[in-house]
């Protein structure tokens, strides 16, 4: 049977995979959640928006004759990943996740681990600080429980509504970011604490490296647990799993 892939995207790795799949002449579609206003261009046809839970995804896979699913979502997109596992298991469609290793602390790092967003919010119940809050848009509201801090927020899109922080500056920018840029930003905004998800990879790592150089503490939100599934750590290995040799072996 000719492969017909569904790539669950929203990451740099997902984009690279689309490129390799298109180069290999395979047919497939990439799915994005539709969270950002101007999604990055993709080398495959794109669909946008939720499927309607695991059942909706199962229906989508059947209706569209999908032969393989590659979950290239962000490591914190746990709901989507769990839905993919459930739907693929139920109808016997092979699934692989394209994953990146988490960051691990190195000499000079001053990390405090918290298990989730709620843990980060609880840890910020402390004296006023200048906080770089680099956790994306979805959970920002939770942090308004600690209004005593001056927040620096970096978002992909300008916020449409007031964010609910008495003291917050928004920078609209999209990665990859540079060490030099993030170090300058932290100095300029007198940051004394960085809050980050343990995303892994290089695109969002600059703030972690900058915090290390400046000796700043980092509140590191650990990854959610996702049930076991087949995993590949590079585009080339996903292509091998598909029975194709990648043209993009550098990724
Ligand atoms: N979480 C992060 O920190 C982060 C960072 C960078 C990029 N992203 C990207 O942003 C997207 C959303 O992340 P999230 O953390 O909000 O996910 P999530 O909490 O796991 O997903 C919530 C719901 O959003 C829909 N969804 C998520 N990813 C989708 C995709 N690729 N295609 C179609 N529907 C999708 C699904 O809706 P239905 O149940 O209706 O199918 C899913 O149940 C993902 O594609 C992810 O790769 C996330």
mmCIF file of N, CA and C in Angstrom, residues 45 84 91 145 165 187 204 247:
data_model
loop_
_atom_site.group_PDB
_atom_site.id
_atom_site.type_symbol
_atom_site.label_atom_id
_atom_site.label_comp_id
_atom_site.label_asym_id
_atom_site.label_seq_id
_atom_site.Cartn_x
_atom_site.Cartn_y
_atom_site.Cartn_z
ATOM 1 N N UNK A 45 1.027 19.609 2.270
ATOM 2 C CA UNK A 45 -0.277 20.228 2.506
ATOM 3 C C UNK A 45 -0.578 20.261 4.001
ATOM 4 N N UNK A 84 -3.175 10.472 19.974
ATOM 5 C CA UNK A 84 -2.589 9.762 18.822
ATOM 6 C C UNK A 84 -2.329 8.300 19.179
ATOM 7 N N UNK A 91 -7.150 1.419 15.773
ATOM 8 C CA UNK A 91 -7.412 0.981 14.395
ATOM 9 C C UNK A 91 -6.161 0.408 13.723
ATOM 10 N N UNK A 145 -1.923 34.712 39.311
ATOM 11 C CA UNK A 145 -2.068 34.473 40.756
ATOM 12 C C UNK A 145 -0.904 35.088 41.539
ATOM 13 N N UNK A 165 -1.834 40.946 34.049
ATOM 14 C CA UNK A 165 -0.691 41.204 34.935
ATOM 15 C C UNK A 165 -0.584 42.701 35.176
ATOM 16 N N UNK A 187 19.623 41.157 30.612
ATOM 17 C CA UNK A 187 20.333 42.263 31.271
ATOM 18 C C UNK A 187 19.460 43.516 31.197
ATOM 19 N N UNK A 204 14.826 26.882 21.492
ATOM 20 C CA UNK A 204 14.432 27.681 22.661
ATOM 21 C C UNK A 204 15.487 27.633 23.756
ATOM 22 N N UNK A 247 16.927 12.469 2.906
ATOM 23 C CA UNK A 247 17.888 13.354 2.250
ATOM 24 C C UNK A 247 18.378 14.385 3.254
#
